[in-house]
Coordinates of C-alpha atoms in Angstrom, one line a residue:
Chain A
M1 CA 1.3 24.4 12.3
L2 CA 3.9 24.5 9.6
R3 CA 2.7 27.2 7.2
R4 CA 5.5 29.5 6.0
T5 CA 6.2 32.3 3.7
T6 CA 7.3 31.6 0.2
R7 CA 10.8 33.1 0.5
E8 CA 11.6 31.4 3.7
N9 CA 10.6 28.0 2.4
F10 CA 12.6 28.4 -0.8
V11 CA 15.8 29.2 1.0
R12 CA 15.5 26.4 3.5
A13 CA 14.6 23.9 0.8
M14 CA 17.6 24.8 -1.3
I15 CA 20.0 24.4 1.5
I16 CA 18.5 21.1 2.5
R17 CA 18.4 19.9 -1.1
A18 CA 22.1 20.5 -1.3
M19 CA 22.7 18.7 2.0
I20 CA 20.8 15.7 0.7
A21 CA 22.7 15.7 -2.5
A22 CA 25.9 15.7 -0.5
G23 CA 24.7 12.7 1.4
L24 CA 24.6 14.4 4.7
L25 CA 21.1 13.2 5.6
W26 CA 21.8 9.6 4.9
A27 CA 22.7 7.7 8.1
G28 CA 24.6 5.1 6.1
P29 CA 24.2 1.3 5.9
V30 CA 23.1 -0.6 9.0
G31 CA 26.0 -3.0 8.9
A32 CA 26.6 -5.8 11.4
Q33 CA 25.3 -4.4 14.7
P34 CA 23.3 -5.9 17.4
A35 CA 19.5 -5.7 16.8
D36 CA 18.7 -3.0 19.4
Q37 CA 21.6 -0.9 18.1
T38 CA 20.2 -1.3 14.6
E39 CA 16.8 -0.2 15.8
K40 CA 18.4 2.9 17.4
E41 CA 20.2 3.8 14.3
I42 CA 17.0 3.5 12.3
E43 CA 15.2 5.7 14.8
K44 CA 18.0 8.3 14.6
Y45 CA 17.8 8.3 10.8
R46 CA 14.0 8.7 11.0
E47 CA 14.4 11.7 13.3
M48 CA 17.0 13.2 11.1
I49 CA 14.8 13.1 8.0
S50 CA 11.6 14.1 9.7
D51 CA 12.8 17.7 10.5
P52 CA 10.1 19.9 8.9
M53 CA 12.5 22.8 8.7
A54 CA 14.6 20.7 6.4
N55 CA 12.0 19.7 3.9
P56 CA 12.4 20.3 0.1
A57 CA 8.7 19.7 -0.4
Y58 CA 8.2 23.3 0.5
L59 CA 9.5 24.0 -3.0
N60 CA 6.4 22.2 -4.2
V61 CA 4.2 24.2 -1.9
D62 CA 5.6 27.4 -3.4
R63 CA 5.2 26.2 -7.0
G64 CA 1.7 25.0 -6.2
E65 CA 0.7 28.4 -4.9
I66 CA 1.8 30.0 -8.1
L67 CA 0.1 27.4 -10.3
W68 CA -3.2 27.8 -8.3
A69 CA -3.3 31.5 -9.3
Q70 CA -1.9 31.1 -12.8
K71 CA -4.2 31.8 -15.8
R72 CA -4.1 28.7 -18.0
G73 CA -6.2 26.7 -20.5
S74 CA -8.4 27.7 -23.3
K75 CA -10.4 30.0 -21.0
N76 CA -7.2 31.6 -19.7
V77 CA -8.4 31.6 -16.0
S78 CA -6.8 30.5 -12.8
L79 CA -8.0 27.7 -10.5
E80 CA -9.0 30.3 -7.9
T81 CA -12.8 29.7 -8.4
C82 CA -12.3 25.9 -8.1
D83 CA -14.5 24.5 -5.4
L84 CA -12.6 21.9 -3.4
G85 CA -15.6 21.3 -1.2
E86 CA -15.4 24.2 1.2
G87 CA -16.7 26.7 -1.3
A88 CA -15.4 28.3 -4.5
G89 CA -11.7 29.2 -4.2
K90 CA -11.4 28.2 -0.5
V91 CA -8.2 26.3 0.0
E92 CA -7.9 26.5 3.8
G93 CA -9.1 23.2 5.4
A94 CA -10.2 21.7 2.1
Y95 CA -7.7 18.8 2.1
A96 CA -8.8 17.8 5.6
R97 CA -12.3 16.9 4.3
L98 CA -11.2 15.0 1.1
P99 CA -12.1 12.7 -0.6
R100 CA -15.8 13.8 -0.6
Y101 CA -18.9 13.9 -2.7
F102 CA -19.3 16.7 -5.2
A103 CA -22.8 17.4 -6.3
D104 CA -21.7 19.3 -9.5
A105 CA -19.8 16.2 -10.7
D106 CA -22.1 13.7 -8.9
R107 CA -19.0 11.8 -7.9
V108 CA -16.8 11.2 -4.9
M109 CA -13.4 12.7 -5.7
D110 CA -10.0 12.9 -4.0
L111 CA -8.0 16.1 -4.4
E112 CA -6.3 15.0 -7.6
Q113 CA -9.5 14.0 -9.3
R114 CA -11.1 17.3 -8.2
L115 CA -8.1 19.3 -9.6
L116 CA -8.3 17.5 -12.9
W117 CA -12.1 18.2 -13.0
C118 CA -11.5 21.9 -12.3
M119 CA -8.7 22.2 -14.9
D120 CA -11.0 20.7 -17.5
K121 CA -14.3 22.5 -16.5
I122 CA -13.0 25.8 -15.3
Q123 CA -9.8 26.4 -17.2
G124 CA -10.5 24.4 -20.3
L125 CA -7.0 22.9 -19.8
D126 CA -6.0 19.8 -21.8
T127 CA -5.2 17.6 -18.9
A128 CA -3.3 15.0 -21.0
D129 CA 0.0 16.7 -20.3
V130 CA -0.8 17.2 -16.6
I131 CA -1.6 13.5 -16.3
K132 CA 1.5 12.5 -18.2
R133 CA 3.6 14.4 -15.6
R134 CA 1.5 13.1 -12.7
F135 CA 4.6 11.9 -11.0
S136 CA 7.8 14.0 -11.1
G137 CA 11.2 12.6 -12.1
P138 CA 14.6 13.9 -13.0
G139 CA 14.0 17.1 -14.9
V140 CA 10.2 16.7 -14.9
T141 CA 8.1 18.6 -12.4
S142 CA 4.5 17.6 -11.6
D143 CA 1.7 20.2 -11.5
M144 CA -0.3 17.7 -9.4
E145 CA 2.4 17.2 -6.8
D146 CA 2.9 20.9 -6.6
L147 CA -0.8 21.7 -6.3
V148 CA -1.4 18.9 -3.8
A149 CA 1.5 20.1 -1.6
Y150 CA 0.2 23.6 -1.6
I151 CA -3.4 22.7 -0.9
A152 CA -2.7 20.0 1.6
N153 CA -0.3 22.4 3.5
K154 CA -3.3 24.7 3.9
S155 CA -4.8 21.9 6.1
S156 CA -1.7 21.3 8.1
G157 CA -2.4 21.3 11.8
M158 CA -6.1 20.3 11.2
K159 CA -7.7 16.9 11.7
L160 CA -8.6 14.4 9.0
S161 CA -12.4 14.5 8.8
A162 CA -13.5 13.3 5.3
P163 CA -17.2 12.6 5.4
V164 CA -18.7 9.2 4.9
S165 CA -22.3 10.1 4.9
H166 CA -23.6 10.6 1.3
P167 CA -24.6 7.2 -0.2
K168 CA -21.8 7.5 -2.8
E169 CA -19.3 8.2 -0.1
Q170 CA -20.6 5.1 1.7
E171 CA -20.3 3.0 -1.5
M172 CA -16.7 4.3 -1.9
Y173 CA -15.9 3.3 1.7
A174 CA -17.3 -0.2 1.3
V175 CA -15.5 -0.7 -2.1
G176 CA -12.3 0.6 -0.6
E177 CA -12.6 -1.9 2.3
A178 CA -13.2 -4.8 -0.1
M179 CA -10.2 -3.7 -2.2
F180 CA -8.1 -3.5 0.9
Y181 CA -8.7 -7.3 1.5
R182 CA -8.8 -8.3 -2.2
R183 CA -6.0 -10.8 -2.9
S184 CA -4.7 -11.2 -6.5
S185 CA -1.8 -11.4 -8.8
I186 CA 1.3 -13.7 -8.8
S187 CA 2.1 -12.9 -5.2
D188 CA -1.4 -13.5 -3.8
F189 CA -1.1 -10.2 -1.9
S190 CA -3.8 -7.8 -0.7
C191 CA -3.2 -4.5 1.1
A192 CA -4.1 -6.5 4.3
T193 CA -1.1 -8.8 3.8
C194 CA 1.2 -6.1 5.0
H195 CA -1.1 -3.7 6.8
S196 CA -3.5 -5.6 9.1
E197 CA -1.3 -6.4 12.1
D198 CA 0.5 -4.3 14.7
G199 CA 4.2 -4.1 14.9
K200 CA 5.2 -5.9 11.7
R201 CA 8.1 -5.1 9.4
I202 CA 9.2 -5.7 5.8
R203 CA 12.9 -6.1 6.2
L204 CA 13.6 -3.2 8.6
Q205 CA 10.7 -1.1 7.4
A206 CA 7.9 -0.8 10.0
L207 CA 4.4 -1.4 8.5
P208 CA 1.5 0.6 9.8
N209 CA -1.7 -1.4 10.6
L210 CA -4.2 0.3 8.4
S211 CA -7.1 -2.2 9.0
V212 CA -8.2 -0.5 12.3
P213 CA -8.8 3.0 13.4
G214 CA -6.0 4.4 15.4
K215 CA -2.6 6.1 15.7
A216 CA -0.9 4.0 12.9
A217 CA -3.5 5.0 10.3
Q218 CA -3.6 8.6 11.6
E219 CA 0.1 9.1 11.4
T220 CA 0.2 7.5 8.0
M221 CA -2.6 9.3 6.3
G222 CA -1.8 12.6 8.2
S223 CA 1.7 12.6 6.7
W224 CA 0.9 12.6 2.9
P225 CA 1.9 14.3 0.7
T226 CA 5.5 13.8 1.7
Y227 CA 9.0 14.3 0.4
R228 CA 10.6 10.9 -0.3
V229 CA 14.3 11.1 0.4
S230 CA 14.9 7.8 -1.4
Q231 CA 13.2 9.2 -4.5
S232 CA 14.3 12.9 -4.2
Q233 CA 10.7 13.9 -5.0
T234 CA 7.5 14.9 -3.3
R235 CA 4.8 12.3 -3.5
T236 CA 1.1 12.1 -3.0
M237 CA -1.2 9.3 -1.9
Q238 CA -1.9 8.5 -5.5
H239 CA 1.8 7.7 -5.9
R240 CA 1.9 5.8 -2.6
L241 CA -0.9 3.4 -3.8
W242 CA 0.7 3.1 -7.2
D243 CA 3.9 2.0 -5.4
C244 CA 2.0 -0.5 -3.2
Y245 CA 0.4 -2.1 -6.3
R246 CA 3.9 -2.2 -7.9
Q247 CA 5.2 -4.3 -4.9
M248 CA 2.0 -6.4 -5.1
R249 CA 3.0 -7.3 -8.7
M250 CA -0.3 -5.8 -10.0
P251 CA -0.4 -3.8 -13.3
I252 CA -0.2 0.0 -13.0
P253 CA -3.4 1.3 -11.6
D254 CA -5.0 4.1 -13.6
Y255 CA -4.1 7.5 -12.2
A256 CA -7.0 9.3 -10.5
S257 CA -9.3 6.2 -10.9
D258 CA -12.2 5.5 -8.7
G259 CA -10.7 2.4 -7.2
I260 CA -7.7 4.4 -5.9
T261 CA -10.1 7.0 -4.4
A262 CA -12.2 4.2 -2.8
L263 CA -9.1 2.9 -1.1
T264 CA -8.2 6.5 0.0
V265 CA -11.8 7.0 1.4
Y266 CA -11.4 3.7 3.4
L267 CA -7.9 4.6 4.7
T268 CA -8.8 8.2 5.5
K269 CA -11.8 7.0 7.5
K270 CA -9.5 4.7 9.5
A271 CA -7.3 7.7 10.1
E272 CA -10.2 10.0 11.2
G273 CA -9.2 12.6 13.8
G274 CA -5.5 12.3 13.0
E275 CA -3.5 15.5 12.7
I276 CA -2.4 16.5 9.3
L277 CA 1.3 17.6 9.3
V278 CA 2.2 18.1 5.6
P279 CA 4.2 18.1 3.5
S280 CA 6.2 15.7 5.7
I281 CA 9.5 14.1 4.9
K282 CA 10.1 10.3 4.8
R283 CA 12.7 7.8 3.8
Chain B
M1 CA -57.8 -4.5 22.3
Q2 CA -55.4 -6.1 24.8
T3 CA -53.9 -8.3 22.0
K4 CA -53.4 -5.2 19.9
F5 CA -51.6 -3.5 22.8
I6 CA -49.3 -6.5 23.3
I7 CA -48.6 -6.7 19.6
S8 CA -47.7 -3.0 19.3
A9 CA -45.6 -3.3 22.5
L10 CA -43.7 -6.3 21.0
A11 CA -43.3 -4.3 17.8
A12 CA -41.8 -1.4 19.7
V13 CA -39.4 -3.8 21.5
A14 CA -38.5 -5.4 18.2
A15 CA -37.9 -2.0 16.6
Q16 CA -35.6 -1.1 19.4
L17 CA -33.6 -4.3 18.9
L18 CA -33.4 -3.7 15.2
L19 CA -32.3 -0.1 15.5
P20 CA -28.7 0.2 14.4
T21 CA -26.3 0.8 17.2
E22 CA -24.0 3.8 17.0
G23 CA -21.1 1.7 16.0
S24 CA -22.8 0.0 13.1
A25 CA -24.1 3.3 11.9
Q26 CA -20.5 4.2 11.2
Q27 CA -20.1 1.1 9.0
P28 CA -21.8 1.6 5.6
A29 CA -23.6 -1.5 4.2
P30 CA -21.3 -3.8 2.3
V31 CA -21.5 -3.6 -1.5
S32 CA -22.0 -6.5 -3.8
P33 CA -19.0 -8.3 -5.3
Q34 CA -20.2 -7.0 -8.7
V35 CA -19.8 -3.4 -7.6
V36 CA -16.4 -4.1 -6.3
E37 CA -15.3 -5.8 -9.5
A38 CA -16.6 -2.9 -11.6
Y39 CA -14.4 -0.6 -9.6
V40 CA -11.4 -2.9 -10.1
K41 CA -12.1 -3.0 -13.8
G42 CA -12.2 0.8 -13.9
T43 CA -8.9 1.0 -12.0
W44 CA -7.1 -1.3 -14.5
K45 CA -8.8 -0.4 -17.7
S46 CA -6.2 -1.6 -20.2
P47 CA -3.4 -3.7 -18.6
P48 CA -0.5 -4.8 -20.7
E49 CA -0.8 -8.0 -22.7
G50 CA -0.7 -11.0 -20.4
W51 CA -1.4 -9.0 -17.2
Q52 CA -5.2 -9.3 -17.0
S53 CA -4.8 -12.6 -15.1
R54 CA -3.0 -10.7 -12.4
I55 CA -6.2 -8.6 -11.8
D56 CA -8.7 -11.5 -12.1
Q57 CA -8.9 -13.7 -9.0
D58 CA -8.7 -17.5 -9.0
E59 CA -11.2 -19.4 -6.8
T60 CA -8.7 -19.5 -3.8
Q61 CA -7.9 -15.8 -4.0
K62 CA -11.7 -15.1 -4.1
L63 CA -12.5 -17.2 -1.1
C64 CA -9.5 -15.9 1.0
S65 CA -10.5 -12.3 0.2
Q66 CA -14.2 -13.0 1.1
Y67 CA -13.3 -14.7 4.4
R68 CA -10.3 -12.4 5.1
N69 CA -8.0 -15.4 5.3
S70 CA -10.1 -17.1 8.0
P71 CA -12.4 -19.5 6.0
P72 CA -14.7 -21.9 7.7
A73 CA -13.2 -25.4 8.2
N74 CA -14.9 -27.1 5.3
I75 CA -13.9 -24.3 2.8
A76 CA -10.4 -24.4 4.2
Q77 CA -10.2 -28.1 3.6
N78 CA -11.4 -27.7 0.0
I79 CA -8.7 -25.0 -0.6
V80 CA -5.9 -27.2 0.8
A81 CA -7.1 -30.2 -1.3
R82 CA -7.3 -28.1 -4.5
E83 CA -3.9 -26.4 -3.9
K84 CA -2.2 -29.7 -2.9
A85 CA -3.2 -31.1 -6.3
T86 CA -1.2 -28.3 -8.0
V87 CA 2.2 -29.2 -6.4
V88 CA 4.7 -30.7 -8.8
F89 CA 7.8 -32.2 -7.2
P90 CA 11.1 -32.4 -9.2
A91 CA 11.0 -35.5 -11.5
D92 CA 14.0 -37.1 -9.9
G93 CA 12.6 -36.6 -6.4
K94 CA 15.5 -34.5 -5.2
V95 CA 14.3 -31.3 -3.5
L96 CA 17.7 -30.1 -2.3
G97 CA 19.7 -27.8 -4.6
N98 CA 22.6 -25.4 -3.8
W99 CA 22.2 -23.4 -0.6
K100 CA 24.4 -20.6 -1.8
D101 CA 22.2 -20.0 -4.8
G102 CA 19.2 -20.4 -2.4
E103 CA 20.6 -17.5 -0.3
K104 CA 20.5 -15.3 -3.4
V105 CA 16.9 -16.2 -4.1
A106 CA 16.1 -15.4 -0.5
Q107 CA 17.8 -12.0 -0.7
T108 CA 16.5 -11.0 -4.1
G109 CA 13.3 -8.9 -4.1
T110 CA 13.0 -8.0 -7.8
G111 CA 11.0 -9.5 -10.6
G112 CA 7.5 -9.3 -11.8
Q113 CA 6.9 -5.6 -10.9
F114 CA 5.6 -3.2 -13.5
T115 CA 8.9 -1.3 -13.2
D116 CA 11.0 -4.4 -13.7
P117 CA 12.3 -5.3 -17.2
P118 CA 10.5 -8.5 -18.3
D119 CA 13.8 -10.4 -18.1
A120 CA 14.6 -9.2 -14.5
V121 CA 15.9 -11.9 -12.2
K122 CA 13.1 -13.0 -10.0
G123 CA 13.7 -13.6 -6.3
G124 CA 11.7 -15.2 -3.5
N125 CA 12.4 -12.2 -1.3
C126 CA 12.1 -14.5 1.7
Y127 CA 13.9 -12.0 4.0
A128 CA 11.2 -9.4 3.4
C129 CA 9.0 -11.5 5.8
H130 CA 11.2 -14.1 7.5
Q131 CA 14.3 -14.2 9.7
M132 CA 16.6 -16.9 8.2
A133 CA 20.3 -16.8 8.9
A134 CA 20.9 -15.3 12.3
K135 CA 23.8 -13.2 11.0
E136 CA 21.4 -11.3 8.6
L137 CA 19.9 -8.5 10.6
S138 CA 17.7 -7.1 7.8
F139 CA 14.7 -9.3 8.0
G140 CA 10.9 -8.8 8.1
T141 CA 8.5 -10.2 10.7
L142 CA 5.3 -10.9 8.7
G143 CA 6.2 -14.6 8.6
P144 CA 7.7 -16.8 11.4
S145 CA 11.4 -16.9 12.0
L146 CA 13.2 -19.7 10.1
V147 CA 16.4 -19.6 12.1
E148 CA 17.9 -23.2 12.3
Y149 CA 15.0 -24.4 10.3
G150 CA 16.6 -27.6 9.1
K151 CA 18.5 -28.3 12.3
I152 CA 15.3 -28.2 14.3
R153 CA 13.8 -30.7 11.9
K154 CA 16.8 -32.9 12.2
Y155 CA 17.4 -32.5 8.4
K156 CA 14.8 -35.2 7.8
P157 CA 14.3 -35.8 4.0
E158 CA 10.5 -35.9 4.5
E159 CA 10.6 -32.5 6.2
A160 CA 12.6 -31.2 3.3
K161 CA 10.0 -32.5 0.9
E162 CA 7.2 -30.9 2.8
T163 CA 9.1 -27.6 2.8
Y164 CA 9.5 -27.8 -1.0
A165 CA 5.8 -28.3 -1.2
K166 CA 5.2 -25.3 1.1
I167 CA 7.4 -23.1 -1.1
F168 CA 5.7 -24.4 -4.3
N169 CA 2.2 -23.7 -2.9
A170 CA 1.9 -22.5 0.7
Q171 CA -1.8 -23.1 0.6
S172 CA -1.3 -26.8 0.0
V173 CA -0.4 -26.8 3.7
Q174 CA -2.4 -23.9 5.1
A175 CA -5.5 -22.4 3.5
C176 CA -5.2 -18.6 2.9
S177 CA -1.6 -18.5 4.1
N178 CA -0.2 -15.0 3.5
M179 CA 2.8 -16.5 1.6
P180 CA 2.9 -16.3 -2.2
R181 CA 2.4 -19.6 -4.1
F182 CA 5.8 -19.5 -5.8
G183 CA 5.5 -22.6 -7.9
Y184 CA 1.8 -22.5 -8.6
H185 CA 2.3 -19.0 -10.2
K186 CA 5.5 -20.2 -11.9
F187 CA 7.2 -17.2 -10.2
L188 CA 10.2 -19.2 -9.1
T189 CA 11.8 -22.0 -11.2
E190 CA 12.1 -25.5 -9.9
Q191 CA 15.8 -25.0 -9.5
Q192 CA 15.3 -21.8 -7.4
M193 CA 12.8 -23.6 -5.1
K194 CA 15.2 -26.5 -4.7
D195 CA 18.0 -24.0 -3.9
V196 CA 15.8 -22.3 -1.2
T197 CA 15.0 -25.6 0.3
A198 CA 18.7 -26.4 0.5
Y199 CA 19.3 -23.0 2.1
L200 CA 16.9 -24.1 4.8
F201 CA 18.1 -27.7 5.1
D202 CA 21.8 -27.9 4.3
P203 CA 23.7 -28.3 7.6
E204 CA 26.4 -25.9 6.1
S205 CA 23.8 -23.2 5.4
P206 CA 24.1 -20.1 7.6
V207 CA 20.4 -20.7 8.4
N208 CA 21.5 -23.6 10.5
K209 CA 24.3 -21.9 12.2
P210 CA 23.5 -20.2 15.5

């Protein structure tokens, strides 16, 4: 389990951030090497960046912890009474059972949808600005990335076990499955184009088979949110799916829309039982 | 009385057979296409002008999604026939362009993404899925290896023509192929498709060097 104190996280994250900035964590271009050598180099690089002690995403965890307790919105209250599914204010283990059905909203929600709901209903916070900053960038922090990193970290070491039992959860699963196989746009791609066979690659990037339950789906879904070294930012599953649809040449999917949650329900079900180790760090 | 007993016994057996197994209980009943499309609509509420057609499916995309790329033989035949009719060959009949430009098209993966400027150079991104020149180590494996593609086909003009058609519309050859229909969607220009064909068929192309 990788839950640490705020201070410790901060110091480590700062050191590593500086190392990344200095290019020390970049293994360099692959160059003209024999294929097995290339594979070894890639593996070495993956190991290097997957060191959890060297993960700047713990900065997000710390900021998220502060944001969770911060009084905001027209009602000037914190999110500490927000029910993430395990009871009002209970953060521990909540992420492991999301997305799920919430009776008060009569909807299935992923963590980000639920946080927006709580900001609106509990805090009276205008979420337009929060949504505008949904993905961080140079000089822009994201409340959502911070909160998700904090909340998800409180499920680290637990197993993915989102329920698919309520009729609305079942509908979400079925829609997510249909969307996974739905081909469209100018490349005729679906999620399944890249993610329905074992051992495939795009260029040198390994592609997890997400069409069947098992290790590939578990390791994938159990490792988000993650710090993306290539983007120098911490990203959530909302961003990962946004990025997939970019590559599929689709228009931008609406943030925190039900279609994205449906896909997340489907993928999380395929990953059921997988260990959550977050925030992780990836290419 | 006996008849009644037999009927109820049969009913009990039938009920047993109809009971969902443990495995199928895990799989929620499929939803109607209308429900799925309502979710899709809700996920892309207001796409930029000209992008709605990327969300809506054409008949082939619909069928390939429905059958998860393994349509029954008669439907596969219909798809191939329909897609074949869309293929437009260069007016002068020449399908071979410049292999050096073709290599650029094969290496380029930009164009058409919502983060790309509208005038971004579009590429075929062939290397994302295919091995081509043996010297290029950064290749994907979603599609078959194309190493020595032209050489293996003895550089036959009719094979080159077929390859141009495949690049233009992969489903004119194989129903529900994973490969994008580059010409059908007007994603690549005629010149780019000719150049890629040359990259595969020119004896001087690194694709045909061991």
